[in-house]
mmCIF file of C-alpha atoms and ligand atoms in Angstrom:
data_model
loop_
_atom_site.group_PDB
_atom_site.id
_atom_site.type_symbol
_atom_site.label_atom_id
_atom_site.label_comp_id
_atom_site.label_asym_id
_atom_site.label_seq_id
_atom_site.Cartn_x
_atom_site.Cartn_y
_atom_site.Cartn_z
ATOM 1 C CA MET A 594 3.326 -1.252 -0.883
ATOM 2 C CA PRO A 595 0.563 -0.829 -3.499
ATOM 3 C CA ASP A 596 -0.820 2.065 -4.180
ATOM 4 C CA PRO A 597 -4.731 2.267 -3.080
ATOM 5 C CA THR A 598 -5.357 5.154 -6.012
ATOM 6 C CA SER A 599 -3.986 3.636 -8.867
ATOM 7 C CA GLY A 600 -3.064 -0.240 -8.380
ATOM 8 C CA PRO A 601 0.059 -1.654 -7.516
ATOM 9 C CA ARG A 602 3.180 0.583 -7.373
ATOM 10 C CA ILE A 603 5.937 -1.179 -10.393
ATOM 11 C CA GLU A 604 9.703 -1.432 -8.053
ATOM 12 C CA ILE A 605 12.589 -2.051 -9.289
ATOM 13 C CA ALA A 606 15.154 -4.808 -5.937
ATOM 14 C CA PRO A 607 18.361 -5.585 -6.797
ATOM 15 C CA SER A 608 19.308 -8.576 -6.183
ATOM 16 C CA VAL A 609 22.620 -8.234 -4.546
ATOM 17 C CA LEU A 610 24.479 -10.562 -5.819
ATOM 18 C CA PRO A 611 26.549 -9.857 -8.186
ATOM 19 C CA VAL A 612 28.400 -6.599 -6.709
ATOM 20 C CA ASP A 613 32.006 -6.411 -5.490
ATOM 21 C CA PHE A 614 31.808 -7.296 -2.303
ATOM 22 C CA SER A 615 34.656 -5.432 -1.444
ATOM 23 C CA LYS A 616 33.055 -2.671 -1.199
ATOM 24 C CA LEU A 617 29.792 -3.245 -0.648
ATOM 25 C CA GLY A 618 29.068 0.366 0.797
ATOM 26 C CA GLU A 619 29.935 2.078 -2.561
ATOM 27 C CA GLU A 620 28.133 -0.176 -4.397
ATOM 28 C CA VAL A 621 24.732 -0.074 -1.980
ATOM 29 C CA ALA A 622 24.690 3.339 -2.209
ATOM 30 C CA ALA A 623 24.745 3.301 -6.774
ATOM 31 C CA LEU A 624 22.111 1.073 -6.663
ATOM 32 C CA GLU A 625 20.256 3.841 -4.731
ATOM 33 C CA ALA A 626 21.631 7.117 -6.650
ATOM 34 C CA ALA A 627 20.617 5.008 -9.753
ATOM 35 C CA GLY A 628 17.022 4.856 -8.196
ATOM 36 C CA VAL A 629 15.971 1.148 -6.949
ATOM 37 C CA ASP A 630 13.371 1.246 -4.209
ATOM 38 C CA ARG A 631 15.006 -1.673 -1.870
ATOM 39 C CA ILE A 632 17.816 -4.183 -2.062
ATOM 40 C CA GLN A 633 17.148 -7.755 -1.458
ATOM 41 C CA TRP A 634 19.656 -9.782 0.026
ATOM 42 C CA ASP A 635 20.368 -12.975 -1.080
ATOM 43 C CA VAL A 636 21.098 -15.395 1.690
ATOM 44 C CA MET A 637 22.063 -18.683 1.357
ATOM 45 C CA ASP A 638 22.853 -21.378 3.386
ATOM 46 C CA GLY A 639 24.657 -23.828 1.673
ATOM 47 C CA GLN A 640 21.927 -26.822 2.540
ATOM 48 C CA PHE A 641 18.215 -25.412 1.392
ATOM 49 C CA VAL A 642 19.878 -24.024 -2.480
ATOM 50 C CA PRO A 643 23.426 -25.056 -3.313
ATOM 51 C CA ASN A 644 25.407 -21.732 -2.793
ATOM 52 C CA LEU A 645 26.625 -20.008 -0.171
ATOM 53 C CA THR A 646 26.152 -16.262 0.621
ATOM 54 C CA PHE A 647 26.111 -14.031 3.396
ATOM 55 C CA GLY A 648 23.554 -13.597 7.136
ATOM 56 C CA PRO A 649 23.292 -10.619 9.133
ATOM 57 C CA SER A 650 26.382 -9.100 9.989
ATOM 58 C CA VAL A 651 26.940 -8.217 6.196
ATOM 59 C CA ILE A 652 23.850 -7.078 5.836
ATOM 60 C CA ALA A 653 24.042 -4.707 8.667
ATOM 61 C CA SER A 654 27.786 -3.143 7.956
ATOM 62 C CA ALA A 655 25.515 -1.728 4.780
ATOM 63 C CA ARG A 656 22.929 -0.169 6.061
ATOM 64 C CA ARG A 657 24.361 3.070 7.550
ATOM 65 C CA HIS A 658 24.830 3.149 3.665
ATOM 66 C CA THR A 659 21.366 3.966 2.453
ATOM 67 C CA SER A 660 18.435 4.313 3.557
ATOM 68 C CA LEU A 661 16.613 1.704 0.617
ATOM 69 C CA PRO A 662 14.323 -0.795 2.343
ATOM 70 C CA PHE A 663 16.311 -4.273 2.446
ATOM 71 C CA GLU A 664 14.562 -7.270 3.114
ATOM 72 C CA ALA A 665 16.419 -10.956 3.172
ATOM 73 C CA HIS A 666 15.187 -13.096 0.971
ATOM 74 C CA LEU A 667 16.003 -16.117 3.338
ATOM 75 C CA MET A 668 16.883 -19.596 1.217
ATOM 76 C CA VAL A 669 17.389 -21.408 4.497
ATOM 77 C CA TYR A 670 16.078 -23.991 5.621
ATOM 78 C CA THR A 671 15.447 -22.693 9.672
ATOM 79 C CA PRO A 672 14.188 -19.146 8.651
ATOM 80 C CA ASP A 673 13.213 -18.798 12.054
ATOM 81 C CA VAL A 674 16.444 -19.229 14.436
ATOM 82 C CA MET A 675 18.085 -16.284 12.315
ATOM 83 C CA ALA A 676 14.575 -14.337 12.035
ATOM 84 C CA ALA A 677 15.650 -11.943 14.765
ATOM 85 C CA GLU A 678 19.182 -10.881 13.806
ATOM 86 C CA TYR A 679 17.720 -10.389 9.691
ATOM 87 C CA VAL A 680 15.336 -7.376 11.377
ATOM 88 C CA ALA A 681 18.335 -6.370 13.732
ATOM 89 C CA ALA A 682 20.178 -6.549 10.889
ATOM 90 C CA GLY A 683 17.559 -3.943 9.141
ATOM 91 C CA CYS A 684 16.283 -5.860 7.209
ATOM 92 C CA SER A 685 12.574 -4.326 6.980
ATOM 93 C CA ARG A 686 10.894 -8.060 5.655
ATOM 94 C CA LEU A 687 11.856 -11.303 5.641
ATOM 95 C CA ILE A 688 10.959 -14.048 2.623
ATOM 96 C CA VAL A 689 11.284 -17.060 2.943
ATOM 97 C CA HIS A 690 10.400 -20.687 1.436
ATOM 98 C CA ALA A 691 6.993 -22.972 1.497
ATOM 99 C CA GLU A 692 9.360 -25.534 1.215
ATOM 100 C CA ALA A 693 11.915 -24.354 3.291
ATOM 101 C CA CYS A 694 9.138 -23.909 7.078
ATOM 102 C CA THR A 695 7.252 -27.029 8.193
ATOM 103 C CA HIS A 696 5.494 -24.719 9.426
ATOM 104 C CA LEU A 697 4.781 -22.023 7.830
ATOM 105 C CA HIS A 698 1.777 -20.102 9.510
ATOM 106 C CA ARG A 699 3.838 -20.069 12.858
ATOM 107 C CA THR A 700 7.285 -19.097 10.655
ATOM 108 C CA LEU A 701 5.716 -15.992 9.018
ATOM 109 C CA ALA A 702 3.063 -14.646 12.387
ATOM 110 C CA ASN A 703 6.304 -14.315 14.024
ATOM 111 C CA ILE A 704 7.753 -12.232 11.259
ATOM 112 C CA ALA A 705 5.411 -10.228 11.744
ATOM 113 C CA SER A 706 6.077 -10.329 16.229
ATOM 114 C CA LEU A 707 8.960 -9.236 15.153
ATOM 115 C CA GLY A 708 8.141 -6.081 13.776
ATOM 116 C CA ALA A 709 8.747 -6.514 10.208
ATOM 117 C CA THR A 710 6.992 -7.767 7.116
ATOM 118 C CA ALA A 711 6.464 -10.882 6.212
ATOM 119 C CA SER A 712 6.382 -12.813 2.030
ATOM 120 C CA VAL A 713 6.853 -16.336 1.458
ATOM 121 C CA ALA A 714 8.224 -17.465 -1.336
ATOM 122 C CA LEU A 715 7.498 -20.562 -3.936
ATOM 123 C CA ASN A 716 9.789 -22.203 -6.238
ATOM 124 C CA PRO A 717 9.214 -23.095 -9.856
ATOM 125 C CA ALA A 718 8.099 -26.762 -8.570
ATOM 126 C CA THR A 719 5.254 -25.948 -5.416
ATOM 127 C CA PRO A 720 1.788 -24.839 -6.868
ATOM 128 C CA ALA A 721 0.209 -21.152 -5.973
ATOM 129 C CA SER A 722 -1.765 -23.499 -3.865
ATOM 130 C CA ALA A 723 0.919 -23.677 -1.192
ATOM 131 C CA ILE A 724 0.252 -20.758 -0.464
ATOM 132 C CA ALA A 725 -3.668 -19.972 -0.348
ATOM 133 C CA HIS A 726 -3.509 -20.382 3.364
ATOM 134 C CA VAL A 727 -1.178 -17.858 4.688
ATOM 135 C CA LEU A 728 -2.095 -15.115 1.875
ATOM 136 C CA ASP A 729 -4.355 -12.885 5.103
ATOM 137 C CA LEU A 730 0.015 -13.112 6.870
ATOM 138 C CA VAL A 731 2.305 -12.103 4.177
ATOM 139 C CA ASP A 732 2.780 -8.224 1.985
ATOM 140 C CA MET A 733 4.400 -10.027 -0.616
ATOM 141 C CA VAL A 734 4.083 -13.807 -2.765
ATOM 142 C CA LEU A 735 7.127 -14.142 -4.097
ATOM 143 C CA VAL A 736 7.302 -16.057 -7.583
ATOM 144 C CA MET A 737 11.118 -17.156 -8.403
ATOM 145 C CA THR A 738 11.353 -17.524 -11.879
ATOM 146 C CA VAL A 739 14.555 -18.941 -11.787
ATOM 147 C CA ASN A 740 15.801 -22.603 -9.224
ATOM 148 C CA PRO A 741 17.404 -20.271 -6.228
ATOM 149 C CA GLY A 742 21.526 -20.385 -6.065
ATOM 150 C CA PHE A 743 22.820 -18.540 -8.397
ATOM 151 C CA GLY A 744 22.443 -15.605 -10.235
ATOM 152 C CA GLY A 745 22.808 -15.332 -14.522
ATOM 153 C CA GLN A 746 20.198 -17.999 -14.772
ATOM 154 C CA ALA A 747 17.591 -18.502 -17.794
ATOM 155 C CA TYR A 748 14.252 -17.018 -17.409
ATOM 156 C CA ILE A 749 11.676 -19.926 -16.679
ATOM 157 C CA GLY A 750 8.783 -18.216 -18.527
ATOM 158 C CA THR A 751 6.334 -21.294 -17.761
ATOM 159 C CA MET A 752 6.465 -19.855 -14.594
ATOM 160 C CA GLU A 753 4.132 -17.093 -16.002
ATOM 161 C CA PRO A 754 1.048 -19.026 -15.834
ATOM 162 C CA LYS A 755 1.465 -19.630 -11.887
ATOM 163 C CA ILE A 756 2.549 -15.430 -11.379
ATOM 164 C CA ARG A 757 -1.097 -14.615 -13.011
ATOM 165 C CA GLU A 758 -2.976 -17.550 -11.035
ATOM 166 C CA VAL A 759 -1.223 -15.678 -8.199
ATOM 167 C CA ARG A 760 -2.021 -12.503 -8.989
ATOM 168 C CA ASP A 761 -5.632 -14.135 -9.383
ATOM 169 C CA MET A 762 -5.524 -15.059 -6.215
ATOM 170 C CA ILE A 763 -4.512 -11.554 -4.692
ATOM 171 C CA GLU A 764 -7.031 -10.108 -5.980
ATOM 172 C CA ARG A 765 -9.801 -12.786 -4.874
ATOM 173 C CA ALA A 766 -9.149 -12.206 -1.782
ATOM 174 C CA GLY A 767 -9.510 -8.356 -1.430
ATOM 175 C CA LEU A 768 -5.857 -8.235 -0.789
ATOM 176 C CA GLY A 769 -4.530 -6.298 -4.799
ATOM 177 C CA ASP A 770 -3.581 -3.263 -2.690
ATOM 178 C CA ARG A 771 -2.017 -4.634 0.587
ATOM 179 C CA VAL A 772 -0.068 -7.688 -1.324
ATOM 180 C CA ASP A 773 2.825 -7.080 -3.406
ATOM 181 C CA LEU A 774 3.583 -9.964 -6.389
ATOM 182 C CA GLU A 775 7.645 -10.547 -6.615
ATOM 183 C CA VAL A 776 9.524 -12.345 -9.119
ATOM 184 C CA ASP A 777 13.001 -12.922 -8.858
ATOM 185 C CA GLY A 778 15.666 -14.506 -11.404
ATOM 186 C CA GLY A 779 16.280 -13.771 -15.294
ATOM 187 C CA ILE A 780 14.378 -11.091 -15.284
ATOM 188 C CA GLY A 781 15.497 -7.538 -18.227
ATOM 189 C CA PRO A 782 14.828 -6.682 -20.453
ATOM 190 C CA ALA A 783 13.711 -9.368 -22.909
ATOM 191 C CA THR A 784 12.225 -10.735 -19.933
ATOM 192 C CA ILE A 785 10.589 -8.289 -17.747
ATOM 193 C CA ALA A 786 7.366 -7.596 -20.050
ATOM 194 C CA GLY A 787 6.072 -11.036 -19.589
ATOM 195 C CA ALA A 788 6.406 -10.647 -15.878
ATOM 196 C CA ALA A 789 4.730 -8.069 -15.109
ATOM 197 C CA ALA A 790 1.742 -8.426 -17.652
ATOM 198 C CA ALA A 791 0.976 -11.991 -16.119
ATOM 199 C CA GLY A 792 0.708 -9.590 -12.543
ATOM 200 C CA ALA A 793 4.627 -9.146 -10.648
ATOM 201 C CA ASN A 794 4.435 -5.801 -9.720
ATOM 202 C CA ILE A 795 7.840 -6.075 -8.148
ATOM 203 C CA LEU A 796 11.249 -7.427 -10.339
ATOM 204 C CA VAL A 797 14.294 -8.682 -8.931
ATOM 205 C CA ALA A 798 16.811 -8.122 -11.137
ATOM 206 C CA GLY A 799 20.639 -9.233 -10.713
ATOM 207 C CA SER A 800 23.014 -9.428 -13.515
ATOM 208 C CA ALA A 801 20.224 -7.588 -16.272
ATOM 209 C CA LEU A 802 22.083 -4.083 -14.164
ATOM 210 C CA PHE A 803 25.302 -5.204 -14.367
ATOM 211 C CA ARG A 804 25.153 -6.042 -17.586
ATOM 212 C CA ASP A 805 23.607 -2.535 -18.926
ATOM 213 C CA PRO A 806 26.189 -1.028 -21.146
ATOM 214 C CA GLU A 807 24.945 2.256 -20.459
ATOM 215 C CA GLY A 808 25.518 2.084 -16.658
ATOM 216 C CA LEU A 809 22.680 1.305 -13.551
ATOM 217 C CA SER A 810 20.209 4.186 -13.883
ATOM 218 C CA HIS A 811 19.478 3.102 -17.657
ATOM 219 C CA ALA A 812 19.559 -0.230 -16.718
ATOM 220 C CA VAL A 813 16.479 1.029 -14.184
ATOM 221 C CA SER A 814 14.986 3.081 -15.580
ATOM 222 C CA ASP A 815 14.087 1.212 -18.646
ATOM 223 C CA LEU A 816 13.248 -2.337 -16.205
ATOM 224 C CA ARG A 817 10.950 -0.258 -14.994
ATOM 225 C CA ALA A 818 9.609 1.791 -17.849
ATOM 226 C CA THR A 819 9.182 -1.458 -19.772
ATOM 227 C CA ALA A 820 7.448 -3.135 -16.512
ATOM 228 C CA THR A 821 5.082 -0.584 -16.072
ATOM 229 C CA ALA A 822 3.859 -0.621 -19.555
ATOM 230 C CA ALA A 823 2.818 -4.157 -19.523
ATOM 231 C CA PHE A 824 1.588 -4.762 -15.636
ATOM 232 C CA ARG A 825 -1.520 -6.347 -15.752
ATOM 233 C CA ARG A 826 -3.243 -5.750 -12.443
HETATM 234 C C1 DX5 B 1005 19.023 -16.814 -6.921
HETATM 235 C C2 DX5 B 1005 18.431 -15.177 -6.552
HETATM 236 C C3 DX5 B 1005 17.816 -14.161 -8.100
HETATM 237 C C4 DX5 B 1005 19.409 -14.109 -8.146
HETATM 238 C C5 DX5 B 1005 18.478 -13.151 -9.506
HETATM 239 O O1 DX5 B 1005 18.808 -17.622 -6.561
HETATM 240 O O2 DX5 B 1005 17.733 -15.439 -5.365
HETATM 241 O O3 DX5 B 1005 17.821 -13.327 -6.342
HETATM 242 O O4 DX5 B 1005 20.667 -13.446 -7.876
HETATM 243 O O5 DX5 B 1005 19.887 -12.966 -10.246
HETATM 244 P P1 DX5 B 1005 19.239 -12.445 -12.126
HETATM 245 O O6 DX5 B 1005 18.602 -11.053 -12.118
HETATM 246 O O7 DX5 B 1005 20.667 -12.533 -12.583
HETATM 247 O O8 DX5 B 1005 18.501 -13.642 -12.666
#
């Protein structure tokens, strides 16, 4: 959550897509040791996005291996159906897609009633205005910087005006100390500064963390330092 004294805290959240799922416990423990701030679980249903990943039981199996907060990025058409199971699996934050929810306001309120914090994601083609009337219900807005479904895609730089627009919406609503702005997709050493300068304070990285020849810890600290230096509130 943002720090009311010095503005939003810069956080690095790994996507789990690149990990070796045959040793998931070790992988999440290594991410914690490398200094990440939370873990993002990319839940995909093979319908809302082409890819199919995992459900709550896989997330639950990793819960005892780390003390980090878990967030479930629900790239699924029916997030309400299993929301309670993702909370029971150990996710303190659920992220739903505005495009997948017929009744987004109700879905976000339902997540809060489960005791989790609610967040909303926007695909690249979806305007920021789609979340104008639910900002009071969320603790984070996720602006996708790739079309969701796969790791290792190229960052869509034309999303930076939208990141800026969402940051301005959050600040104009007086929610800058309560609502985070997350970006996800193609985040790495060459792209993270642009996203942070536009106003993102939580940055999801997958392949970039595992590509760094100096290892996970270096990748995490390097990305955090670059984002902190560039961040614009
Ligand atoms: C895309 C996923 C992203 C992705 C990030 O659908 O939601 O989280 O895994 O991976 P990279 O950082 O490799 O783009």
